[in-house]
XYZ file of C-alpha atoms in Angstrom:
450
model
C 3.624 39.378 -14.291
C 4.267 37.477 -17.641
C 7.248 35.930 -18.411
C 8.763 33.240 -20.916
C 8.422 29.872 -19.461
C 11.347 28.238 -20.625
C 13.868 31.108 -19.420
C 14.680 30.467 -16.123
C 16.318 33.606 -15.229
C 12.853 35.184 -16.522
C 11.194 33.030 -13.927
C 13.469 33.740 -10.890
C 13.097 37.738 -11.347
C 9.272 37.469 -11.729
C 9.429 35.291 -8.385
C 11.686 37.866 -6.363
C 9.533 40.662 -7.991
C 6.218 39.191 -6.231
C 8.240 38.429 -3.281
C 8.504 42.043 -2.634
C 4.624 42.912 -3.123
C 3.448 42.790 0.406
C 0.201 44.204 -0.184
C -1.918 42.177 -2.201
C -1.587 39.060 -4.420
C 0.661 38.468 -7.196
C -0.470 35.992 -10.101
C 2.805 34.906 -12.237
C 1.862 33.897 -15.865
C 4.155 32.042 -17.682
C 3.892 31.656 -21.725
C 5.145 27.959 -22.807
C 4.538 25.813 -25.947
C 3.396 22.184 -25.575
C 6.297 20.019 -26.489
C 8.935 22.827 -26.124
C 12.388 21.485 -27.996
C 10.795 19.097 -29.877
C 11.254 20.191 -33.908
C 8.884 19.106 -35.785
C 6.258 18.027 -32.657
C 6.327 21.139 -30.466
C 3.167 23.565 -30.433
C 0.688 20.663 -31.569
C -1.149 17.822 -30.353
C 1.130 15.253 -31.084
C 3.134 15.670 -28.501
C 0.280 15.330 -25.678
C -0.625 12.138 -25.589
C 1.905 10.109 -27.001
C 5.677 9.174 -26.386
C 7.959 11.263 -29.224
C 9.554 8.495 -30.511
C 13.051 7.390 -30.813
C 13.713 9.923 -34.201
C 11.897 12.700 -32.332
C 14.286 12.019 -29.101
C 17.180 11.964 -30.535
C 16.165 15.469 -32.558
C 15.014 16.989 -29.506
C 18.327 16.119 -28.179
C 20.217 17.673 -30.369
C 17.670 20.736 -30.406
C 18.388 21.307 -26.795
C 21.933 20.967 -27.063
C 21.507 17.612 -24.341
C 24.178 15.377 -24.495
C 23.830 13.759 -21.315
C 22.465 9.551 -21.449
C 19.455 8.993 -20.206
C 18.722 9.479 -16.055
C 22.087 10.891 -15.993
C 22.360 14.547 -14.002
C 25.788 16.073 -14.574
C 27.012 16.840 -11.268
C 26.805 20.824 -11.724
C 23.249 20.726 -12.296
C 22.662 17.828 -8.963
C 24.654 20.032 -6.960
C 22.505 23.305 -7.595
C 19.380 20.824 -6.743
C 20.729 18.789 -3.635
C 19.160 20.019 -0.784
C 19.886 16.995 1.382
C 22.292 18.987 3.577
C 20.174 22.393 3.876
C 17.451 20.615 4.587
C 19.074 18.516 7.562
C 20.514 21.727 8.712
C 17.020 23.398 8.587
C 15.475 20.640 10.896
C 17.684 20.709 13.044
C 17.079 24.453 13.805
C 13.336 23.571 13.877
C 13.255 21.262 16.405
C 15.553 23.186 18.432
C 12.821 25.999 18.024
C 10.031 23.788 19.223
C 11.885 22.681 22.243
C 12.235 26.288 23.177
C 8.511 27.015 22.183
C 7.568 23.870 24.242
C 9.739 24.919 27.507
C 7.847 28.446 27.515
C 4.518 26.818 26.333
C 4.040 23.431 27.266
C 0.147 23.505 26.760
C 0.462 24.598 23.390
C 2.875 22.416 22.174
C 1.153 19.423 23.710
C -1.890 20.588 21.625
C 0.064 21.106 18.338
C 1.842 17.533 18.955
C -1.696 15.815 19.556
C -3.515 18.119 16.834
C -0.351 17.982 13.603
C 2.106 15.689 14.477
C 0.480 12.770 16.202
C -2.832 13.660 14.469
C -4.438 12.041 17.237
C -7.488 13.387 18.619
C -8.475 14.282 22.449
C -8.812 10.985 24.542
C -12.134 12.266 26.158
C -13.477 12.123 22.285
C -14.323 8.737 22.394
C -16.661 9.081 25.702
C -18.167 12.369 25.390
C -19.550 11.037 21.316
C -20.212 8.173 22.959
C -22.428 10.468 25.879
C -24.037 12.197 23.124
C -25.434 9.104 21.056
C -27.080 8.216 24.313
C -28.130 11.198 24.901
C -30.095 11.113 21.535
C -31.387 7.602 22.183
C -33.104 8.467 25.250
C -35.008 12.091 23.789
C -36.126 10.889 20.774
C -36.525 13.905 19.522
C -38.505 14.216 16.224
C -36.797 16.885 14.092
C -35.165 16.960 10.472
C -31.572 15.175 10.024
C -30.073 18.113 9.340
C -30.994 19.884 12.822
C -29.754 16.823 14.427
C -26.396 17.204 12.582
C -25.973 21.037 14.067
C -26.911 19.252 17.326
C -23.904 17.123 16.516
C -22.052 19.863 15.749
C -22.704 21.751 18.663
C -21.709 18.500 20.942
C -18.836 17.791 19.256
C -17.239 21.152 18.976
C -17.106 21.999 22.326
C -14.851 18.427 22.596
C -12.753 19.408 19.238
C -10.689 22.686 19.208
C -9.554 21.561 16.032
C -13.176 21.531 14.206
C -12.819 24.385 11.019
C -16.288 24.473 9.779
C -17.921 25.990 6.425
C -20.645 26.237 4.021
C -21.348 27.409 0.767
C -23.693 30.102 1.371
C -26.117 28.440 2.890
C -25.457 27.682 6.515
C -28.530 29.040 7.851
C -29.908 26.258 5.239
C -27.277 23.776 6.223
C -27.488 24.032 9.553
C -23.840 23.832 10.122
C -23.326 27.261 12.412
C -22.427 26.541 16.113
C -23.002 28.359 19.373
C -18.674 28.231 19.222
C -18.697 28.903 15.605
C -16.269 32.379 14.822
C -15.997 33.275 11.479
C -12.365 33.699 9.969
C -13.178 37.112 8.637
C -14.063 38.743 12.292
C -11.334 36.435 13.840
C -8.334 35.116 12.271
C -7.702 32.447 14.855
C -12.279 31.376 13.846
C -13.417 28.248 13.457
C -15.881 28.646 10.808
C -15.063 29.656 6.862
C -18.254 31.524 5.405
C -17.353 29.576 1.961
C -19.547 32.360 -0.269
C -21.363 30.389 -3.583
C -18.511 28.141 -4.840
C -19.036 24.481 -3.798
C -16.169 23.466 -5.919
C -13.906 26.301 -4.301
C -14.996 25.563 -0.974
C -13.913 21.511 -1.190
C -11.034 22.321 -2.599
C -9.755 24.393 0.198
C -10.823 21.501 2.114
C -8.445 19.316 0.707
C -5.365 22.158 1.052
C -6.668 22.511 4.809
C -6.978 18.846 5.003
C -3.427 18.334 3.901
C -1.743 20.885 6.002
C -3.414 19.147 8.904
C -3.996 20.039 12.392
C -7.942 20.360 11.669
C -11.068 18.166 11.407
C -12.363 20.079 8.193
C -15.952 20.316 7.627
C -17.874 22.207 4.801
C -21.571 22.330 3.500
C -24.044 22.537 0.700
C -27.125 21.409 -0.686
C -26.414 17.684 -1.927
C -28.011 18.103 -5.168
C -25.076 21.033 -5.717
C -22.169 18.358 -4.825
C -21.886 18.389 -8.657
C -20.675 21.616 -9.165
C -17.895 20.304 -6.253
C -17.739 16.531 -7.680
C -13.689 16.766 -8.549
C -12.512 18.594 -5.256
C -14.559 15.778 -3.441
C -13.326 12.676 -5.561
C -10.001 14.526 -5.096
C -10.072 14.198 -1.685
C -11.054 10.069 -1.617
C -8.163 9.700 -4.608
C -5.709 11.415 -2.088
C -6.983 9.577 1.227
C -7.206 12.604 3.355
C -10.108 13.473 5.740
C -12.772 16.072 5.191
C -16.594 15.587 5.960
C -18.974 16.654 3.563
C -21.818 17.832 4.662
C -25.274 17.496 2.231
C -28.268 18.963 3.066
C -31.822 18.618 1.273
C -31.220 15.142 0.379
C -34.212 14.236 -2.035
C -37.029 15.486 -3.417
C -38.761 15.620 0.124
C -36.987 18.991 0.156
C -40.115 20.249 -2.135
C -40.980 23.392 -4.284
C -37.627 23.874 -5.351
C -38.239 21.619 -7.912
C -35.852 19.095 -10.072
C -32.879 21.446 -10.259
C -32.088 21.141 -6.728
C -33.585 17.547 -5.649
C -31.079 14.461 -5.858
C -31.789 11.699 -7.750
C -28.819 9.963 -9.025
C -26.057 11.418 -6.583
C -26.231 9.423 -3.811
C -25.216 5.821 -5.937
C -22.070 8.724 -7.052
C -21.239 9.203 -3.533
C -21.237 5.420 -2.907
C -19.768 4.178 -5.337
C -16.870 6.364 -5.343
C -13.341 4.306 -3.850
C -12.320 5.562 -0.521
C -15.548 7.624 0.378
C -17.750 6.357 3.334
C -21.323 7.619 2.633
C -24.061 7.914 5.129
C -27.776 8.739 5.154
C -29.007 8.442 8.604
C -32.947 8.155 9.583
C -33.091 10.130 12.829
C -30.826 11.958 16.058
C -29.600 9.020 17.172
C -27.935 7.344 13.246
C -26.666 11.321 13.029
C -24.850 11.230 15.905
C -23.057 7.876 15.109
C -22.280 9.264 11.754
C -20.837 12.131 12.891
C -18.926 10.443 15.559
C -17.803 7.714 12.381
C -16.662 10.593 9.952
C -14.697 12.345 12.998
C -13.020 9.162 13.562
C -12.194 8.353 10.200
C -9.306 10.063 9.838
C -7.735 8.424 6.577
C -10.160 9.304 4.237
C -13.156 11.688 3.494
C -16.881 10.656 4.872
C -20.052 12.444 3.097
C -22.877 12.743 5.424
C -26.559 13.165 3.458
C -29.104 14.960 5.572
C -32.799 15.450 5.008
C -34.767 19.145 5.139
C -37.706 17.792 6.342
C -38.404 16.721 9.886
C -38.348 13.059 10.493
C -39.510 10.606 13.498
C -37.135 9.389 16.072
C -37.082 5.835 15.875
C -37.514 3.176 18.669
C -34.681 1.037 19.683
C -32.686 -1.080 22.223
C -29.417 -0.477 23.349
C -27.831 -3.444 21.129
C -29.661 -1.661 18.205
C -27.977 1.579 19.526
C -24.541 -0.105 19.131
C -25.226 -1.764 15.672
C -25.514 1.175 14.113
C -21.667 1.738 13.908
C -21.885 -1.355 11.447
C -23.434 0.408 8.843
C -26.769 -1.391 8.777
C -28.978 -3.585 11.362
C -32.331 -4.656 12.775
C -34.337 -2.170 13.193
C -37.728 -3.978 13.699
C -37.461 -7.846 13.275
C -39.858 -10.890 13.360
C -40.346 -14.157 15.210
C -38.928 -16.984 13.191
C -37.503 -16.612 9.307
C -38.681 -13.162 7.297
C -41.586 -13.537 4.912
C -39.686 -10.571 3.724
C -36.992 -8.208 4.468
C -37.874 -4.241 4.284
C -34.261 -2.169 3.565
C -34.111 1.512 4.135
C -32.359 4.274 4.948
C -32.894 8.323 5.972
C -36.159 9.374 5.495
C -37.637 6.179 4.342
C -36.692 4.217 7.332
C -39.721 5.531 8.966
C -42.198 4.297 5.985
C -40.336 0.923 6.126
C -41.839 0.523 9.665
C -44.924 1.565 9.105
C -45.266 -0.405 5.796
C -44.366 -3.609 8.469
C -47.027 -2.873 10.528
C -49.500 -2.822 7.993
C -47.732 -5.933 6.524
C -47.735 -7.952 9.630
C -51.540 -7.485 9.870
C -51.652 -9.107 6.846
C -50.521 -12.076 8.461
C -46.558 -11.720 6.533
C -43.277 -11.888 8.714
C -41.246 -8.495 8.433
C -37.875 -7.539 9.162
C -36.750 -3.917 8.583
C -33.097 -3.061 8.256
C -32.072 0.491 8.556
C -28.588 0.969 6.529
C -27.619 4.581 6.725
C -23.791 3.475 5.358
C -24.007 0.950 2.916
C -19.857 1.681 2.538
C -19.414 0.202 6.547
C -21.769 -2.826 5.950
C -20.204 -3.917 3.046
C -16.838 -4.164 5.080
C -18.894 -6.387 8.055
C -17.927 -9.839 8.444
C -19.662 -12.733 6.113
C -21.389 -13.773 9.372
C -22.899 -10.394 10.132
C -24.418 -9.696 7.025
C -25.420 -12.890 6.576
C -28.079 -12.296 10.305
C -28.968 -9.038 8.667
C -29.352 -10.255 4.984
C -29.893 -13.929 5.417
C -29.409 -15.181 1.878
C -32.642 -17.900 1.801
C -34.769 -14.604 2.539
C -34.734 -13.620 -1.055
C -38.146 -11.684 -1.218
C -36.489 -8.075 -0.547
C -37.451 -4.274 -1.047
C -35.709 -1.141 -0.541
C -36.705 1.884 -0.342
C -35.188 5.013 -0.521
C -35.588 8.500 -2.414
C -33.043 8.262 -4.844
C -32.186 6.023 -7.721
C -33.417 2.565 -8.027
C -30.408 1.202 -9.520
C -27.836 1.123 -6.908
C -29.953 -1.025 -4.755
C -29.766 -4.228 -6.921
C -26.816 -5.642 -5.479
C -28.986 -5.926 -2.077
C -32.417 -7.056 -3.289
C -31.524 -9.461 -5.946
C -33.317 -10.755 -9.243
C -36.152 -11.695 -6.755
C -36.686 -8.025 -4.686
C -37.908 -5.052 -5.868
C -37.010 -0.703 -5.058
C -39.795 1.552 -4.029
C -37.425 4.419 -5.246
C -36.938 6.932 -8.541
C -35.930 6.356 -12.160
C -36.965 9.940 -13.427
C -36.403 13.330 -11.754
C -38.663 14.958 -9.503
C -41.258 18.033 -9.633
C -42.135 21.554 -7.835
C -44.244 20.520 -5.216
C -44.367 20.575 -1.549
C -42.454 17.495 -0.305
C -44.979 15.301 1.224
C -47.341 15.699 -1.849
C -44.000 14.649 -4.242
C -43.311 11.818 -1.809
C -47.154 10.530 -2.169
C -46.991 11.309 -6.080
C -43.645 8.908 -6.512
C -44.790 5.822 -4.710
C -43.600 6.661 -0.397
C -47.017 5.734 0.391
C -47.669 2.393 2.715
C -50.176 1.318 0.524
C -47.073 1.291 -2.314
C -45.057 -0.744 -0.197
C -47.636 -3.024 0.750
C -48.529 -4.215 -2.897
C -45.191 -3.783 -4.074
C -44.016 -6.670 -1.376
C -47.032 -8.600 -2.489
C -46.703 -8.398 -5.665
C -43.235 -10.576 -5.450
């Protein structure tokens, strides 16, 4: 339906016309000119990005027939607008209907109180995650990030009715499918949104579903394809809602599909973007707690960066197991002051060990520090990240898969990143890995050669 924009009456019919199409959609266009009233400004630039100007008010003024002093509404025109009353009226009436609803469902509308209005979520949450992450901790199991974020998944939906999953065409890629999962297109009342290829589509709805409320909204992609959904997602951190991104295929360990879908410079975007908690876990166990962190954090949107390829479970205590929360910690340490301090995260937490090991037979003190959320570390206490990053340790390396230039602010003049500064190849992923400097032997000389 097209209409003239500035005719009101135009507008109202073409609304009560789609009103009374039941059947499919109705799309209402409505033709305008920039600057409409203005005389000798309307229908160009000018009137965009600048104020008119006193002359051009005044003419527009007169040009509209608006007498009226500024932030003055005659009373006609606040009366047809004042909905104070109706809308009193009309919440009144809804309340009485949830009483009524609550009286002949009182399970329900406990659920829909907890779920929309309290937004709280269920008080066995807290234990059960909690029961999972130890559960990981003590099987160790060795498998890719992204099959222990389905495990996650799986654990967590079973505790969260509210859970609305998705993916962009690529769940059985993203791993984000459920034994629970019910897609919206067999079921109405599903739990899972089969997102078709439109990353930027899909994350918006996420922020609409996000916004209504009542859900823990979760959809996936590749990471490298977060572009195509970059304004939805800063969107979403701008607005303060919750959604959890889910990025699969996080670097170019993901292999032959070459440069166009590995991640190089994506991961600093995600960080560095206000109000967006970012984390890049190394194994079951950091999945789980970033799972159970982005369920939890309810006032804002958490990205969570999986890997394709499997990784090793790593070795910890249960102090370890609990300082993972913080958004980095010791992951192997030394006796006495570092020689030098090893920072990783994801996949490259594993090399960071072994590039100890072989450093420590050289005779140097190591420390390794796993930081799968830079975001919650920066927010620890001066005290903390002072016994993680002690600031007279100053010969540092990080190393992780992605761009070298985000890691400055944690190595210093004095450190050094094992990471990338160009884009990656077509190549199976442990041969690219080898190729770009994730060796031991890389490690090794780059720490000596500080």
């Amino acid at each position: 339906i097209c209409v003239d924009g500035h005719d009101p009456q135009a507008i109202t019919h073409a609304i009560e016309e789609a009103k009374s199409v039941t059947d499919k959609p109705s799309m209402i266009c409505c033709k305008t000119i920039i600057g409409f009233g203005s005389p000798n400004k309307s229908g160009t630039h000018d009137c965009h990005g600048a104020p008119l100007g006193d002359d051009e008010i005044a003419a527009t003024r007169e040009f509209l027939n608006w007498s009226h002093a500024p932030f003055d509404i005659p009373s006609d025109i606040y009366e047809q607008w004042d909905r104070k009353e109706k809308g009193q009226a009309s919440q009144v009436s809804w309340n009485d209907k949830f009483a009524a609803y609550k009286a002949a469902h009182p399970g329900l509308a406990s659920e829909y109180e907890r779920r929309v209005i309290k937004g709280e979520l269920p008080a066995e949450f807290e234990e059960k995650a909690n029961a999972f992450i130890q559960q990981c901790h003590e099987s160790s199991e060795n498998i890719a990030s992204r099959k222990a974020s389905q495990n996650a998944i799986e654990a967590f939906g079973s505790v969260l009715p509210e859970m609305l999953g998705g993916s962009a065409d690529l769940a059985g890629s993203n791993l984000t499918l459920w034994s629970g999962s019910k897609g919206i297109q067999e079921d109405a009342a599903g739990n899972y949104i089969f997102y078709g290829v439109r990353e930027f589509g899909m994350s918006s709805i996420m922020n609409g579903i996000s916004l209504h409320g009542g859900f823990v909204n979760y959809g996936a992609t590749f990471m490298m394809f977060m572009e195509y959904a970059r304004n939805a997602v800063r969107m979403s951190a701008l607005m303060g809602i919750q959604n959890i991104f889910v990025y699969t295929h996080d670097s170019i360990g993901q292999g032959e599909d070459g440069p166009t879908h590995q991640p190089i410079e994506q991961l600093t975007n995600l960080r560095t973007t206000p109000n967006l908690t970012t984390w890049r876990p190394c194994d079951a166990t950091e999945s789980a707690v970033a799972w159970k962190s982005a369920v939890q954090n309810q006032k804002a949107p958490t990205a969570l960066i999986f890997s394709r390829q499997g990784l090793p479970a790593m070795s910890r205590t249960q102090t370890q197991v609990s300082d993972i929360e913080k958004g980095a910690y010791i992951l192997v340490d030394c006796a006495g002051t570092p020689d030098v301090i090893l920072i990783a995260t994801g996949s490259e937490v594993a090399l960071a060990v072994n590039a100890a090991t072989a450093l420590t037979e050289q005779g140097k003190q190591v420390r390794v520090v796993s930081m799968p959320s830079t975001n919650i570390f920066d927010k620890q206490s001066k005290d903390y990240k002072e016994a993680i990053l002690p600031l007279s340790v100053t010969k540092r390396v990080a190393i992780e898969a992605a761009h070298v230039d985000f890691w400055a602010k944690y190595v210093g003049l004095s450190g050094a990143v094992v990471g990338m500064t160009t884009f990656g190849e077509s190549a199976p992923g442990n041969v690219l890995l080898e190729h770009f400097g994730f060796t031991v032997d890389n490690v090794v000389n780059t720490v000596n050669e500080l």
